[in-house]
Amino acid sequence: VTTFVHSGDGTDEAAWLAQSWLQRLPRLGLPPITTAIVVLAPHPDDETLGAGGLISAAAQAGHRVSVIVASDGAASHPLSGAMTPPEMAAVRASEVRAAVGQLGDDVDLILLGYPDGQLDRHVEALTDAVRSAMPDGPTWLLTTWRGDRHPDHEACAKVAEAAASDRLDVRRFEFPVWWWHWQPAGRMPVDLVDLARRLDLGETHQRRKQRAIREFGSQLNPIGPEPADAPVLTASFTAHFERDFEVFFETGDHPARGNDYFEQLYQGRADPWHVAGRFYEDRRRSLIIAALAQPHFRRVFEPGCGNGELSVMLADRCAELICMDAATGAVETTTERLRAYPHARVACATLPRDWPAGSFDLIVVSEFAYFSTDLVGLAEQIHASLTDDGALVLVHWRWPAADHPYTAETVHATIAQFTDLHLVVEHTEADFILQVLSRDPRSIAQRAAMVP
Ligand SMILES: [Zn+2]
């Protein structure tokens, strides 16, 4: 195991801030208010450094927030004679109480007090403790990243994984702490591309996080005159936690990640989302069709076609239609509905992996992309398969939903960033966003030569 050293300047924060991939990461939004937030910190301060902004935002929004600190933090200055380990443990306990108090008034704090540096010997007991601290119902469980090159941070990632293993309603995230220090800034490691999410803090939560960090005096200031008494958290290191955003790697299997989820939804239910016969859905589909920027298309792709309600409407407007869905039940229903359209094909597929070959002059992504486990990959496939005059329709429900890893806003912003298309039509209402993006920047009247 490679282990980092605390000493040395590490990667300059300015180098991180210059990375465009950090700017462009898919945004993480807070979950519905009924979702509880549980943060597991290996040491007293990791919760604040890595997730202080999220804790502050969630606490203010009214989420139930708990912070569990696994170790006593007594080993932060192993060679120092300035404090005994029990004295250091007591100082760190009071510091983390004050810091968490800065982040939110009603945040539960649980100090487990296991020995600093030895958490890997207590994984089972820690798992039990985290399990019993997690409330029933939808929960986000966040801890330090397993790739942080600190054995306690790695142990906590294992604990979180084990504690959530029998829960389908828990989303897991891991946040880097020491990684920002030893990892050279540059291209994002490719294995993190699909996992990384960015939470923009805004001024209030950025400020509250800074106040919380300053409570850790024993880590920020020398605890005595000797070299062994030097601060653990240097200015160049804490600079990584002064930025106005936080980064989380979504490591757990989201309920919507496996195709089994969609398979089960359709089992014994031809229409699990009740999209047929509802005025809301009829109206939404009419708006989609009305928003199309031209009367006829050559080749149309509808990923996530569901039970084909929209597919039949699209079939009337094109020479060739390809529909795909992850659930066999949905594919069977859509195949049946499209029987009268020999130019339409339906396939069972996992997207974006099984993206169809060839190019399309229309791709319709309706109520689908927020389920994607690879939003960037999805955007890249769209980008690669649109013709020079191609258009993309995006339509997504805006209300919070427990099985949507992304919000509609995140989906639309991320796909827009990676596809580089012109916004031709936009319709936003409280319930959904509808956008038509095109390689052709002209308006509908311009296309009809009614205006220059
Ligand atoms: Zn730590």
Coordinates of C-alpha atoms and ligand atoms in Angstrom, one line a residue:
V1 CA 0.0 0.0 0.0
T2 CA 1.3 3.4 -1.0
T3 CA 0.9 5.9 1.8
F4 CA 1.3 9.6 1.4
V5 CA 3.3 11.8 3.7
H6 CA 1.8 14.8 5.4
S7 CA 4.8 16.9 4.8
G8 CA 5.6 18.7 1.6
D9 CA 3.5 21.3 -0.2
G10 CA 1.5 18.9 -2.2
T11 CA -0.6 19.9 -5.2
D12 CA -1.2 23.6 -5.4
E13 CA -4.9 24.6 -5.1
A14 CA -4.5 26.9 -8.1
A15 CA -3.6 23.9 -10.2
W16 CA -6.9 22.2 -9.2
L17 CA -9.0 25.3 -9.9
A18 CA -7.5 25.5 -13.4
Q19 CA -8.8 22.0 -14.3
S20 CA -11.8 22.4 -16.7
W21 CA -13.1 18.9 -15.9
L22 CA -13.6 20.0 -12.3
Q23 CA -15.7 22.9 -13.6
R24 CA -17.7 20.7 -15.8
L25 CA -18.5 17.8 -13.5
P26 CA -22.2 16.8 -13.3
R27 CA -23.8 18.8 -10.5
L28 CA -25.0 17.1 -7.4
G29 CA -28.3 18.4 -5.9
L30 CA -29.5 17.7 -2.4
P31 CA -32.0 14.9 -2.3
P32 CA -35.7 15.2 -1.4
I33 CA -36.1 16.5 2.2
T34 CA -37.2 13.1 3.4
T35 CA -33.8 11.7 2.7
A36 CA -31.5 11.5 5.7
I37 CA -27.8 12.4 5.5
V38 CA -25.2 10.4 7.4
V39 CA -21.6 11.3 7.2
L40 CA -19.0 8.9 8.5
A41 CA -15.6 10.6 9.3
P42 CA -12.5 8.5 10.2
H43 CA -11.0 11.4 12.2
P44 CA -12.5 14.5 13.8
D45 CA -12.2 17.0 10.9
D46 CA -12.7 14.8 7.8
E47 CA -16.5 15.5 7.9
T48 CA -15.8 19.2 7.8
L49 CA -13.0 19.2 5.3
G50 CA -14.6 16.8 2.8
A51 CA -18.4 17.4 3.3
G52 CA -18.8 20.5 5.5
G53 CA -20.6 22.4 2.8
L54 CA -23.0 19.6 2.1
I55 CA -23.6 19.1 5.9
S56 CA -24.3 22.8 6.2
A57 CA -26.6 23.0 3.1
A58 CA -28.5 19.8 4.2
A59 CA -28.9 21.0 7.8
Q60 CA -30.2 24.4 6.6
A61 CA -32.6 22.8 4.2
G62 CA -34.1 20.7 7.0
H63 CA -32.7 17.3 6.3
R64 CA -32.0 15.0 9.2
V65 CA -28.2 15.0 9.4
S66 CA -25.9 12.8 11.5
V67 CA -22.1 12.9 11.7
I68 CA -20.4 9.8 13.0
V69 CA -16.7 10.2 13.9
A70 CA -15.0 6.8 14.0
S71 CA -11.7 7.5 15.7
D72 CA -10.6 9.6 18.7
G73 CA -8.0 11.4 16.6
A74 CA -5.4 10.9 19.4
A75 CA -2.6 10.0 16.9
S76 CA -2.4 13.2 15.0
H77 CA 1.0 14.2 16.5
P78 CA 2.6 10.8 17.3
L79 CA 6.0 12.1 18.2
S80 CA 4.9 15.2 20.2
G81 CA 5.4 15.4 23.9
A82 CA 3.1 18.4 24.2
M83 CA -0.1 16.4 24.9
T84 CA -0.8 12.9 26.0
P85 CA -3.0 10.9 23.7
P86 CA -6.0 11.1 26.1
E87 CA -5.5 14.9 26.2
M88 CA -5.4 15.1 22.4
A89 CA -8.5 13.0 22.2
A90 CA -10.4 15.3 24.5
V91 CA -9.3 18.4 22.6
R92 CA -10.3 16.9 19.3
A93 CA -13.7 15.8 20.6
S94 CA -14.4 19.4 21.7
E95 CA -13.2 20.8 18.4
V96 CA -15.4 18.5 16.3
R97 CA -18.4 19.4 18.5
A98 CA -17.8 23.1 17.9
A99 CA -17.2 22.6 14.2
V100 CA -20.3 20.5 13.6
G101 CA -22.2 23.2 15.6
Q102 CA -21.0 25.8 13.1
L103 CA -22.4 23.6 10.3
G104 CA -25.9 23.2 11.7
D105 CA -27.8 23.5 14.9
D106 CA -29.5 20.2 14.8
V107 CA -26.8 17.9 13.4
D108 CA -26.5 14.7 15.5
L109 CA -22.9 14.0 16.4
I110 CA -21.8 10.5 17.4
L111 CA -18.2 10.1 18.6
L112 CA -17.3 6.4 18.5
G113 CA -13.7 6.9 19.9
Y114 CA -12.0 4.0 18.2
P115 CA -8.2 4.2 18.2
D116 CA -6.8 6.6 15.6
G117 CA -4.8 4.7 13.0
Q118 CA -6.3 1.3 13.7
L119 CA -9.8 1.5 12.3
D120 CA -9.1 -1.4 9.9
R121 CA -9.0 -3.6 13.0
H122 CA -12.5 -2.5 14.0
V123 CA -14.4 -2.7 10.7
E124 CA -17.1 -5.1 12.0
A125 CA -17.9 -3.1 15.2
L126 CA -17.9 0.2 13.1
T127 CA -20.2 -1.4 10.6
D128 CA -22.7 -2.3 13.4
A129 CA -22.4 1.2 14.8
V130 CA -23.1 2.9 11.4
R131 CA -26.0 0.5 10.7
S132 CA -27.7 1.3 13.9
A133 CA -27.1 5.0 13.4
M134 CA -28.7 5.0 9.9
P135 CA -32.4 5.8 10.0
D136 CA -34.9 3.8 8.1
G137 CA -36.0 5.2 4.8
P138 CA -34.0 7.0 2.0
T139 CA -30.5 7.8 3.2
W140 CA -27.3 9.2 1.8
L141 CA -24.3 7.7 3.4
L142 CA -21.1 9.6 2.8
T143 CA -17.5 8.8 3.9
T144 CA -13.9 9.3 2.9
W145 CA -12.7 8.0 -0.4
R146 CA -11.2 4.5 -0.4
G147 CA -8.4 5.8 -2.7
D148 CA -7.3 8.5 -0.2
R149 CA -4.1 6.5 0.7
H150 CA -4.9 6.7 4.4
P151 CA -5.7 3.3 6.0
D152 CA -8.4 4.8 8.3
H153 CA -10.0 6.5 5.3
E154 CA -10.0 3.3 3.4
A155 CA -11.4 1.4 6.4
C156 CA -14.3 3.8 6.6
A157 CA -15.1 3.3 3.0
K158 CA -15.3 -0.4 3.6
V159 CA -17.5 0.2 6.6
A160 CA -19.9 2.3 4.6
E161 CA -20.1 -0.3 1.9
A162 CA -20.8 -3.1 4.4
A163 CA -23.3 -1.0 6.4
A164 CA -25.3 -0.2 3.2
S165 CA -25.1 -3.6 1.6
D166 CA -28.6 -4.8 2.6
R167 CA -30.3 -1.4 2.0
L168 CA -31.7 -0.5 -1.4
D169 CA -32.7 3.0 -0.3
V170 CA -29.1 4.1 0.6
R171 CA -27.0 6.1 -1.9
R172 CA -23.3 6.0 -1.1
F173 CA -20.7 8.7 -1.8
E174 CA -17.0 8.9 -0.9
F175 CA -15.2 12.3 -0.7
P176 CA -11.5 12.7 -1.2
V177 CA -9.5 14.5 1.5
W178 CA -5.8 13.7 1.2
W179 CA -6.2 12.9 -2.5
W180 CA -6.3 16.6 -3.2
H181 CA -2.9 16.9 -1.6
W182 CA -0.9 14.1 -3.3
Q183 CA -2.7 13.6 -6.6
P184 CA -1.1 15.7 -9.3
A185 CA -3.7 18.0 -10.9
G186 CA -4.3 17.1 -14.5
R187 CA -6.7 14.9 -16.4
M188 CA -9.2 13.2 -14.2
P189 CA -8.4 9.6 -13.5
V190 CA -10.5 7.7 -16.0
D191 CA -12.0 5.4 -13.3
L192 CA -13.5 8.4 -11.6
V193 CA -15.2 10.0 -14.6
D194 CA -18.5 8.3 -14.1
L195 CA -18.5 8.6 -10.3
A196 CA -17.6 12.3 -9.7
R197 CA -20.3 14.8 -8.8
R198 CA -19.8 18.4 -7.8
L199 CA -21.8 20.2 -5.2
D200 CA -21.7 24.0 -5.6
L201 CA -21.8 25.5 -2.1
G202 CA -22.8 29.1 -2.5
E203 CA -21.5 31.8 -0.3
T204 CA -23.4 30.9 2.9
H205 CA -22.3 27.3 3.1
Q206 CA -18.8 28.1 2.0
R207 CA -18.5 30.6 4.8
R208 CA -20.0 28.3 7.4
K209 CA -17.6 25.6 6.3
Q210 CA -14.6 28.0 6.8
R211 CA -15.8 28.8 10.3
A212 CA -16.1 25.1 11.1
I213 CA -12.6 24.4 9.8
R214 CA -11.2 27.1 12.0
E215 CA -12.4 25.2 15.1
F216 CA -9.7 22.6 14.6
G217 CA -7.0 24.6 16.4
S218 CA -5.0 21.5 17.4
Q219 CA -4.5 20.6 13.8
L220 CA -4.1 24.0 12.3
N221 CA -1.6 25.5 14.8
P222 CA 1.6 24.2 16.5
I223 CA 0.7 22.5 19.7
G224 CA 4.2 23.2 21.1
P225 CA 7.7 24.5 20.2
E226 CA 9.1 21.3 18.7
P227 CA 9.1 20.1 15.1
A228 CA 6.9 17.2 16.2
D229 CA 4.3 19.8 17.4
A230 CA 3.9 21.3 13.9
P231 CA 0.4 21.6 12.3
V232 CA -1.0 18.6 10.5
L233 CA -3.3 20.7 8.4
T234 CA -1.0 23.1 6.6
A235 CA -2.2 26.3 4.7
S236 CA -1.5 24.7 1.3
F237 CA -3.6 21.7 2.3
T238 CA -6.5 23.5 3.8
A239 CA -6.6 25.7 0.7
H240 CA -8.3 22.7 -1.0
F241 CA -11.2 23.1 1.3
E242 CA -11.7 26.8 0.9
R243 CA -13.1 26.5 -2.7
D244 CA -16.8 27.1 -3.3
F245 CA -17.6 23.5 -4.2
E246 CA -17.2 19.9 -3.0
V247 CA -16.6 16.8 -5.0
F248 CA -18.2 13.4 -4.2
F249 CA -17.6 10.1 -5.9
E250 CA -20.8 8.1 -6.1
T251 CA -19.6 4.6 -5.3
G252 CA -22.7 2.7 -4.3
D253 CA -25.0 0.9 -6.5
H254 CA -27.9 3.2 -7.0
P255 CA -31.3 1.3 -7.1
A256 CA -31.7 2.5 -10.7
R257 CA -28.2 1.3 -11.7
G258 CA -29.1 -2.3 -12.4
N259 CA -31.4 -3.3 -15.2
D260 CA -33.2 -5.6 -12.7
Y261 CA -34.7 -2.4 -11.3
F262 CA -36.5 -1.6 -14.6
E263 CA -37.2 -5.3 -15.2
Q264 CA -39.1 -5.5 -11.9
L265 CA -40.9 -2.2 -12.5
Y266 CA -42.6 -3.8 -15.6
Q267 CA -43.3 -7.1 -14.0
G268 CA -47.0 -7.6 -13.9
R269 CA -47.4 -3.9 -14.8
A270 CA -47.7 -2.9 -18.4
D271 CA -47.5 0.8 -17.5
P272 CA -45.6 1.3 -14.2
W273 CA -45.4 5.1 -14.7
H274 CA -49.0 5.5 -15.7
V275 CA -48.1 7.3 -18.9
A276 CA -51.2 6.1 -20.8
G277 CA -54.5 7.9 -20.6
R278 CA -53.4 10.6 -18.1
F279 CA -54.1 14.1 -19.2
Y280 CA -50.7 15.2 -17.9
E281 CA -48.9 12.6 -20.1
D282 CA -51.0 13.2 -23.2
R283 CA -50.4 16.9 -23.0
R284 CA -46.6 16.4 -22.4
R285 CA -46.3 14.2 -25.4
S286 CA -48.3 16.7 -27.5
L287 CA -45.9 19.4 -26.5
I288 CA -42.9 17.2 -27.5
I289 CA -44.3 16.6 -30.9
A290 CA -45.3 20.2 -31.3
A291 CA -41.7 21.3 -30.4
L292 CA -40.1 19.3 -33.2
A293 CA -38.3 21.8 -35.5
Q294 CA -39.2 20.1 -38.8
P295 CA -42.1 18.0 -40.1
H296 CA -40.2 15.0 -41.1
F297 CA -37.0 13.1 -40.1
R298 CA -34.9 10.5 -41.8
R299 CA -33.7 8.4 -38.9
V300 CA -34.9 8.8 -35.3
F301 CA -33.6 7.2 -32.1
E302 CA -35.6 7.0 -28.9
P303 CA -33.6 5.6 -26.0
G304 CA -35.6 4.6 -23.0
C305 CA -38.8 4.2 -25.0
G306 CA -40.8 2.7 -22.1
N307 CA -44.1 1.3 -23.3
G308 CA -44.0 3.1 -26.6
E309 CA -46.6 5.8 -26.1
L310 CA -44.4 8.5 -27.6
S311 CA -42.8 6.0 -30.1
V312 CA -46.0 5.6 -32.1
M313 CA -46.2 9.4 -32.4
L314 CA -42.6 9.6 -33.6
A315 CA -43.1 6.7 -36.0
D316 CA -45.5 9.0 -37.9
R317 CA -42.9 11.6 -38.4
C318 CA -39.9 9.6 -39.8
A319 CA -38.6 7.2 -42.4
E320 CA -36.9 5.0 -39.8
L321 CA -37.3 4.7 -36.0
I322 CA -35.1 2.8 -33.5
C323 CA -36.4 2.4 -29.9
M324 CA -34.5 0.9 -27.0
D325 CA -35.3 0.1 -23.4
A326 CA -33.6 -1.8 -20.6
A327 CA -36.7 -3.7 -19.6
T328 CA -37.9 -6.7 -21.6
G329 CA -41.5 -5.9 -20.6
A330 CA -41.3 -2.4 -22.1
V331 CA -39.7 -3.8 -25.3
E332 CA -42.5 -6.3 -25.7
T333 CA -45.2 -3.7 -25.3
T334 CA -43.6 -1.2 -27.6
T335 CA -42.9 -3.9 -30.3
E336 CA -46.7 -4.8 -30.1
R337 CA -47.7 -1.1 -30.5
L338 CA -45.3 -0.5 -33.4
R339 CA -46.4 -3.6 -35.3
A340 CA -48.2 -1.4 -37.9
Y341 CA -44.9 0.5 -38.6
P342 CA -42.5 -1.7 -40.6
H343 CA -39.9 1.1 -40.5
A344 CA -39.7 0.9 -36.7
R345 CA -37.4 -1.4 -34.7
V346 CA -37.4 -2.1 -30.9
A347 CA -34.5 -3.6 -29.0
C348 CA -33.6 -4.5 -25.4
A349 CA -30.4 -2.7 -24.5
T350 CA -28.3 -1.1 -21.8
L351 CA -27.5 2.5 -22.7
P352 CA -25.2 4.2 -23.5
R353 CA -23.2 0.9 -23.8
D354 CA -25.4 -0.7 -26.5
W355 CA -25.9 2.6 -28.5
P356 CA -27.1 1.8 -32.0
A357 CA -24.8 2.2 -35.0
G358 CA -25.2 4.9 -37.7
S359 CA -26.3 8.5 -37.4
F360 CA -29.6 10.1 -36.5
D361 CA -31.2 13.4 -37.4
L362 CA -33.4 13.2 -34.3
I363 CA -32.7 11.7 -30.9
V364 CA -35.5 11.9 -28.3
V365 CA -34.4 11.5 -24.7
S366 CA -37.7 11.7 -22.7
E367 CA -37.8 10.9 -19.0
F368 CA -34.7 8.8 -19.3
A369 CA -31.4 10.5 -18.8
Y370 CA -31.8 11.0 -15.0
F371 CA -31.6 7.3 -14.6
S372 CA -28.4 7.1 -16.5
T373 CA -25.3 5.8 -14.6
D374 CA -23.1 7.4 -17.3
L375 CA -24.4 10.8 -18.1
V376 CA -21.2 11.9 -19.8
G377 CA -21.0 8.7 -21.9
L378 CA -24.6 9.3 -22.9
A379 CA -23.9 12.8 -24.0
E380 CA -20.8 11.7 -25.9
Q381 CA -22.8 9.1 -27.8
I382 CA -25.5 11.7 -28.7
H383 CA -22.7 14.0 -29.8
A384 CA -21.1 11.3 -32.0
S385 CA -24.3 10.0 -33.6
L386 CA -26.1 13.2 -34.6
T387 CA -26.0 14.3 -38.2
D388 CA -24.8 17.8 -39.2
D389 CA -28.4 18.9 -39.2
G390 CA -29.4 16.7 -36.3
A391 CA -31.5 17.7 -33.3
L392 CA -31.8 16.4 -29.8
V393 CA -35.0 16.6 -27.7
L394 CA -34.6 16.5 -24.0
V395 CA -37.6 16.2 -21.7
H396 CA -37.3 15.6 -17.9
W397 CA -39.5 15.7 -14.8
R398 CA -38.4 18.3 -12.4
W399 CA -39.7 17.1 -9.1
P400 CA -37.4 15.1 -6.7
A401 CA -37.6 11.4 -7.2
A402 CA -35.9 8.8 -5.0
D403 CA -34.8 6.7 -8.0
H404 CA -33.3 9.5 -10.0
P405 CA -29.6 9.9 -9.4
Y406 CA -29.7 13.3 -11.2
T407 CA -32.1 16.2 -11.3
A408 CA -33.6 17.4 -14.6
E409 CA -31.4 20.5 -14.4
T410 CA -28.2 18.5 -14.0
V411 CA -29.2 16.2 -16.9
H412 CA -29.9 19.1 -19.2
A413 CA -26.8 21.1 -18.2
T414 CA -24.5 18.2 -18.5
I415 CA -25.8 17.0 -21.8
A416 CA -25.6 20.6 -23.2
Q417 CA -22.0 20.8 -22.1
F418 CA -20.9 17.7 -23.7
T419 CA -22.9 17.9 -27.0
D420 CA -22.2 21.5 -27.9
L421 CA -25.6 22.1 -29.6
H422 CA -27.7 25.2 -30.2
L423 CA -30.8 25.7 -28.1
V424 CA -33.7 26.1 -30.5
V425 CA -36.7 25.5 -28.4
E426 CA -37.1 25.7 -24.6
H427 CA -40.3 25.1 -22.6
T428 CA -40.0 25.1 -18.8
E429 CA -42.9 24.6 -16.4
A430 CA -43.0 23.6 -12.7
D431 CA -43.2 19.9 -13.6
F432 CA -40.8 19.4 -16.5
I433 CA -38.3 21.0 -18.9
L434 CA -38.5 20.5 -22.6
Q435 CA -35.6 21.5 -24.8
V436 CA -34.8 21.1 -28.5
L437 CA -31.1 21.4 -29.2
S438 CA -29.7 21.3 -32.7
R439 CA -26.6 21.4 -34.8
D440 CA -28.6 23.9 -36.9
P441 CA -28.7 27.2 -35.0
R442 CA -31.6 28.6 -37.2
S443 CA -35.0 29.3 -35.7
I444 CA -38.1 27.6 -37.0
A445 CA -39.1 30.7 -39.0
Q446 CA -35.6 30.9 -40.5
R447 CA -35.8 27.3 -41.5
A448 CA -39.0 28.1 -43.4
A449 CA -37.3 31.1 -45.0
M450 CA -39.9 33.4 -43.5
V451 CA -37.1 35.6 -42.0
P452 CA -33.4 35.9 -43.1
Ligands
ZN1 ZN -8.6 11.7 8.3

